[in-house]
């Protein structure tokens, strides 16, 4: 399985996200492994991966923060 520093922004069509798990005592699913399976058959293990977060860009559009003007 491939090691990866961070996930790409876009994945190819046909990529599968696979969760493997077992039932817990409370009846909920206990996830034991997570992986991406690309259409080429390559598997990327996400179970123990520590992915680096992508830095967020500041928005300068309509949803961005506006500076308040001070009136004296």
Short mmCIF file of N, CA, C and O in Angstrom, two decimals:
data_model
loop_
_atom_site.label_atom_id
_atom_site.label_comp_id
_atom_site.label_asym_id
_atom_site.label_seq_id
_atom_site.Cartn_x
_atom_site.Cartn_y
_atom_site.Cartn_z
N UNK A 1 0.84 -1.18 0.00
CA UNK A 1 0.00 0.00 0.00
C UNK A 1 0.88 1.24 0.00
O UNK A 1 1.93 1.26 0.60
N UNK A 2 0.40 2.27 -0.63
CA UNK A 2 1.17 3.50 -0.77
C UNK A 2 1.06 4.36 0.47
O UNK A 2 0.02 4.41 1.13
N UNK A 3 2.15 5.04 0.78
CA UNK A 3 2.14 6.03 1.85
C UNK A 3 1.93 7.39 1.21
O UNK A 3 2.40 7.63 0.10
N UNK A 4 1.24 8.27 1.90
CA UNK A 4 0.91 9.56 1.31
C UNK A 4 0.99 10.64 2.37
O UNK A 4 0.65 10.40 3.53
N UNK A 5 1.48 11.81 1.99
CA UNK A 5 1.59 12.93 2.92
C UNK A 5 0.28 13.67 3.08
O UNK A 5 -0.09 14.10 4.15
N UNK A 6 -0.43 13.85 1.97
CA UNK A 6 -1.76 14.48 2.02
C UNK A 6 -2.53 14.03 0.80
O UNK A 6 -1.95 13.67 -0.22
N UNK A 7 -3.83 14.06 0.91
CA UNK A 7 -4.68 13.62 -0.19
C UNK A 7 -4.76 14.69 -1.26
O UNK A 7 -4.72 15.89 -0.96
N UNK A 8 -4.89 14.27 -2.51
CA UNK A 8 -5.07 15.26 -3.58
C UNK A 8 -6.44 15.92 -3.46
O UNK A 8 -7.36 15.37 -2.86
N UNK A 9 -6.56 17.09 -4.04
CA UNK A 9 -7.84 17.81 -3.99
C UNK A 9 -8.92 17.06 -4.76
O UNK A 9 -10.08 17.05 -4.38
N UNK A 10 -8.54 16.41 -5.86
CA UNK A 10 -9.49 15.66 -6.68
C UNK A 10 -9.00 14.22 -6.82
O UNK A 10 -7.82 13.99 -7.00
N UNK A 11 -9.92 13.27 -6.75
CA UNK A 11 -9.61 11.86 -6.94
C UNK A 11 -10.23 11.40 -8.25
O UNK A 11 -11.28 11.92 -8.66
N UNK A 12 -9.64 10.41 -8.92
CA UNK A 12 -10.21 9.94 -10.18
C UNK A 12 -11.60 9.33 -9.99
O UNK A 12 -11.91 8.77 -8.94
N UNK A 13 -12.42 9.45 -11.03
CA UNK A 13 -13.74 8.82 -11.02
C UNK A 13 -13.55 7.32 -10.85
O UNK A 13 -12.67 6.72 -11.47
N UNK A 14 -14.32 6.71 -9.99
CA UNK A 14 -14.20 5.28 -9.75
C UNK A 14 -13.41 4.95 -8.49
O UNK A 14 -13.29 3.79 -8.12
N UNK A 15 -12.87 5.98 -7.82
CA UNK A 15 -12.13 5.75 -6.57
C UNK A 15 -13.14 5.30 -5.50
O UNK A 15 -14.23 5.84 -5.39
N UNK A 16 -12.76 4.28 -4.74
CA UNK A 16 -13.63 3.78 -3.67
C UNK A 16 -13.01 4.08 -2.32
O UNK A 16 -11.80 3.96 -2.13
N UNK A 17 -13.84 4.45 -1.35
CA UNK A 17 -13.43 4.64 0.04
C UNK A 17 -13.95 3.43 0.79
O UNK A 17 -15.15 3.18 0.84
N UNK A 18 -13.04 2.63 1.35
CA UNK A 18 -13.40 1.37 1.97
C UNK A 18 -13.19 1.46 3.48
O UNK A 18 -12.11 1.83 3.94
N UNK A 19 -14.21 1.12 4.23
CA UNK A 19 -14.14 0.99 5.69
C UNK A 19 -14.30 -0.47 6.04
O UNK A 19 -15.21 -1.13 5.56
N UNK A 20 -13.38 -0.97 6.86
CA UNK A 20 -13.53 -2.33 7.38
C UNK A 20 -13.76 -2.21 8.87
O UNK A 20 -13.09 -1.43 9.55
N UNK A 21 -14.71 -2.95 9.37
CA UNK A 21 -15.01 -2.83 10.78
C UNK A 21 -15.65 -4.08 11.35
O UNK A 21 -15.96 -5.02 10.64
N UNK A 22 -15.81 -4.03 12.67
CA UNK A 22 -16.45 -5.12 13.41
C UNK A 22 -17.47 -4.48 14.35
O UNK A 22 -17.30 -3.33 14.77
N UNK A 23 -18.53 -5.20 14.68
CA UNK A 23 -19.50 -4.63 15.62
C UNK A 23 -18.91 -4.52 17.03
O UNK A 23 -18.20 -5.41 17.49
N UNK A 24 -19.19 -3.39 17.69
CA UNK A 24 -18.75 -3.22 19.07
C UNK A 24 -19.79 -3.83 20.01
O UNK A 24 -20.85 -4.28 19.57
N UNK A 25 -19.50 -3.80 21.29
CA UNK A 25 -20.43 -4.36 22.27
C UNK A 25 -21.74 -3.58 22.30
O UNK A 25 -22.78 -4.14 22.63
N UNK A 26 -21.69 -2.29 21.96
CA UNK A 26 -22.90 -1.46 21.95
C UNK A 26 -23.70 -1.63 20.67
O UNK A 26 -24.73 -1.01 20.49
N UNK A 27 -23.21 -2.44 19.74
CA UNK A 27 -23.90 -2.65 18.48
C UNK A 27 -23.51 -1.67 17.38
O UNK A 27 -24.07 -1.70 16.30
N UNK A 28 -22.57 -0.78 17.66
CA UNK A 28 -22.11 0.17 16.67
C UNK A 28 -20.92 -0.41 15.91
O UNK A 28 -20.29 -1.36 16.36
N UNK A 29 -20.61 0.19 14.77
CA UNK A 29 -19.48 -0.26 13.96
C UNK A 29 -18.18 0.30 14.52
O UNK A 29 -18.04 1.49 14.73
N UNK A 30 -17.23 -0.58 14.78
CA UNK A 30 -15.89 -0.17 15.22
C UNK A 30 -14.98 -0.30 14.01
O UNK A 30 -14.70 -1.40 13.54
N UNK A 31 -14.52 0.83 13.49
CA UNK A 31 -13.70 0.85 12.29
C UNK A 31 -12.30 0.35 12.63
O UNK A 31 -11.67 0.82 13.58
N UNK A 32 -11.83 -0.64 11.85
CA UNK A 32 -10.48 -1.16 12.08
C UNK A 32 -9.52 -0.79 10.96
O UNK A 32 -8.32 -0.83 11.15
N UNK A 33 -10.03 -0.41 9.80
CA UNK A 33 -9.16 0.08 8.74
C UNK A 33 -9.95 0.93 7.75
O UNK A 33 -11.14 0.74 7.56
N UNK A 34 -9.23 1.90 7.17
CA UNK A 34 -9.80 2.80 6.16
C UNK A 34 -8.80 2.87 5.02
O UNK A 34 -7.61 3.01 5.25
N UNK A 35 -9.29 2.79 3.79
CA UNK A 35 -8.39 2.92 2.67
C UNK A 35 -9.11 3.43 1.44
O UNK A 35 -10.32 3.33 1.33
N UNK A 36 -8.32 4.03 0.54
CA UNK A 36 -8.82 4.44 -0.76
C UNK A 36 -8.33 3.42 -1.76
O UNK A 36 -7.17 3.01 -1.72
N UNK A 37 -9.20 3.00 -2.66
CA UNK A 37 -8.82 2.10 -3.75
C UNK A 37 -9.03 2.87 -5.04
O UNK A 37 -10.16 3.23 -5.39
N UNK A 38 -7.93 3.17 -5.74
CA UNK A 38 -8.00 3.90 -6.99
C UNK A 38 -8.41 2.97 -8.12
O UNK A 38 -8.25 1.75 -8.01
N UNK A 39 -8.93 3.51 -9.22
CA UNK A 39 -9.35 2.66 -10.33
C UNK A 39 -8.21 1.79 -10.88
O UNK A 39 -8.46 0.72 -11.42
N UNK A 40 -6.96 2.21 -10.69
CA UNK A 40 -5.82 1.43 -11.17
C UNK A 40 -5.55 0.22 -10.28
O UNK A 40 -4.73 -0.63 -10.61
N UNK A 41 -6.23 0.15 -9.11
CA UNK A 41 -6.02 -0.94 -8.17
C UNK A 41 -5.08 -0.56 -7.03
O UNK A 41 -4.95 -1.30 -6.06
N UNK A 42 -4.44 0.59 -7.13
CA UNK A 42 -3.55 1.06 -6.06
C UNK A 42 -4.36 1.35 -4.81
O UNK A 42 -5.45 1.93 -4.88
N UNK A 43 -3.86 0.93 -3.66
CA UNK A 43 -4.54 1.16 -2.39
C UNK A 43 -3.74 2.15 -1.55
O UNK A 43 -2.52 2.05 -1.45
N UNK A 44 -4.44 3.10 -0.96
CA UNK A 44 -3.82 4.08 -0.06
C UNK A 44 -4.43 3.88 1.31
O UNK A 44 -5.63 4.08 1.51
N UNK A 45 -3.60 3.43 2.25
CA UNK A 45 -4.06 3.14 3.61
C UNK A 45 -4.21 4.44 4.39
O UNK A 45 -3.26 5.21 4.52
N UNK A 46 -5.40 4.71 4.90
CA UNK A 46 -5.68 5.90 5.69
C UNK A 46 -5.83 5.59 7.17
O UNK A 46 -6.06 6.49 7.97
N UNK A 47 -5.67 4.33 7.55
CA UNK A 47 -5.93 3.92 8.92
C UNK A 47 -5.01 4.60 9.91
O UNK A 47 -5.46 5.20 10.87
N UNK A 48 -3.72 4.53 9.68
CA UNK A 48 -2.76 5.09 10.62
C UNK A 48 -2.03 6.29 10.04
O UNK A 48 -1.08 6.78 10.64
N UNK A 49 -2.47 6.73 8.89
CA UNK A 49 -1.81 7.86 8.22
C UNK A 49 -2.05 9.14 9.00
O UNK A 49 -3.15 9.39 9.45
N UNK A 50 -1.01 9.91 9.12
CA UNK A 50 -1.14 11.25 9.69
C UNK A 50 -1.00 12.20 8.52
O UNK A 50 0.09 12.47 8.05
N UNK A 51 -2.13 12.64 8.03
CA UNK A 51 -2.14 13.49 6.85
C UNK A 51 -1.89 14.93 7.26
O UNK A 51 -2.40 15.41 8.27
N UNK A 52 -1.10 15.63 6.47
CA UNK A 52 -0.83 17.04 6.74
C UNK A 52 -2.02 17.87 6.28
O UNK A 52 -2.48 17.72 5.16
N UNK A 53 -2.53 18.75 7.14
CA UNK A 53 -3.66 19.57 6.72
C UNK A 53 -3.24 20.56 5.63
O UNK A 53 -2.12 21.04 5.62
N UNK A 54 -4.16 20.84 4.74
CA UNK A 54 -3.91 21.81 3.69
C UNK A 54 -4.13 23.20 4.28
O UNK A 54 -5.13 23.44 4.93
N UNK A 55 -3.17 24.10 4.07
CA UNK A 55 -3.37 25.46 4.61
C UNK A 55 -4.60 26.10 3.99
O UNK A 55 -4.86 25.97 2.80
N UNK A 56 -5.36 26.78 4.82
CA UNK A 56 -6.57 27.44 4.34
C UNK A 56 -6.21 28.81 3.78
O UNK A 56 -5.39 29.52 4.34
N UNK A 57 -6.86 29.13 2.68
CA UNK A 57 -6.66 30.45 2.09
C UNK A 57 -7.71 31.39 2.63
O UNK A 57 -8.85 31.02 2.83
N UNK A 58 -7.31 32.61 2.87
CA UNK A 58 -8.26 33.60 3.36
C UNK A 58 -9.15 34.04 2.21
O UNK A 58 -8.69 34.29 1.12
N UNK A 59 -10.41 34.14 2.47
CA UNK A 59 -11.37 34.57 1.47
C UNK A 59 -11.45 36.09 1.45
O UNK A 59 -11.57 36.73 2.48
N UNK A 60 -11.38 36.66 0.26
CA UNK A 60 -11.55 38.11 0.12
C UNK A 60 -12.87 38.42 -0.56
O UNK A 60 -13.11 39.56 -0.93
N UNK A 61 -13.70 37.42 -0.72
CA UNK A 61 -14.98 37.60 -1.39
C UNK A 61 -16.05 38.09 -0.44
O UNK A 61 -15.79 38.63 0.63
N UNK A 62 -17.30 37.85 -0.83
CA UNK A 62 -18.44 38.34 -0.06
C UNK A 62 -18.51 37.71 1.33
O UNK A 62 -19.01 38.31 2.26
N UNK A 63 -17.99 36.50 1.49
CA UNK A 63 -18.07 35.83 2.79
C UNK A 63 -16.91 36.16 3.70
O UNK A 63 -16.86 35.71 4.83
N UNK A 64 -15.96 36.96 3.24
CA UNK A 64 -14.78 37.28 4.04
C UNK A 64 -15.09 38.29 5.13
O UNK A 64 -16.14 38.94 5.16
N UNK A 65 -14.16 38.46 6.04
CA UNK A 65 -14.33 39.43 7.12
C UNK A 65 -14.03 40.82 6.59
O UNK A 65 -13.11 41.02 5.81
N UNK A 66 -14.81 41.77 7.05
CA UNK A 66 -14.60 43.15 6.62
C UNK A 66 -14.07 43.97 7.79
O UNK A 66 -14.47 43.77 8.92
N UNK A 67 -13.19 44.85 7.46
CA UNK A 67 -12.63 45.73 8.49
C UNK A 67 -13.66 46.80 8.83
O UNK A 67 -14.27 47.40 7.96
N UNK A 68 -13.86 47.00 10.11
CA UNK A 68 -14.81 48.03 10.55
C UNK A 68 -14.12 49.39 10.51
O UNK A 68 -12.99 49.54 10.92
N UNK A 69 -14.86 50.36 10.05
CA UNK A 69 -14.31 51.71 10.06
C UNK A 69 -14.68 52.35 11.39
O UNK A 69 -15.75 52.11 11.94
N UNK A 70 -13.77 53.13 11.91
CA UNK A 70 -14.02 53.81 13.17
C UNK A 70 -14.33 55.27 12.90
O UNK A 70 -13.62 55.93 12.14
N UNK A 71 -15.39 55.74 13.47
CA UNK A 71 -15.77 57.15 13.31
C UNK A 71 -15.36 57.90 14.56
O UNK A 71 -15.59 57.44 15.67
N UNK A 72 -14.74 59.03 14.38
CA UNK A 72 -14.29 59.83 15.52
C UNK A 72 -15.17 61.02 15.70
O UNK A 72 -15.67 61.69 14.98
#
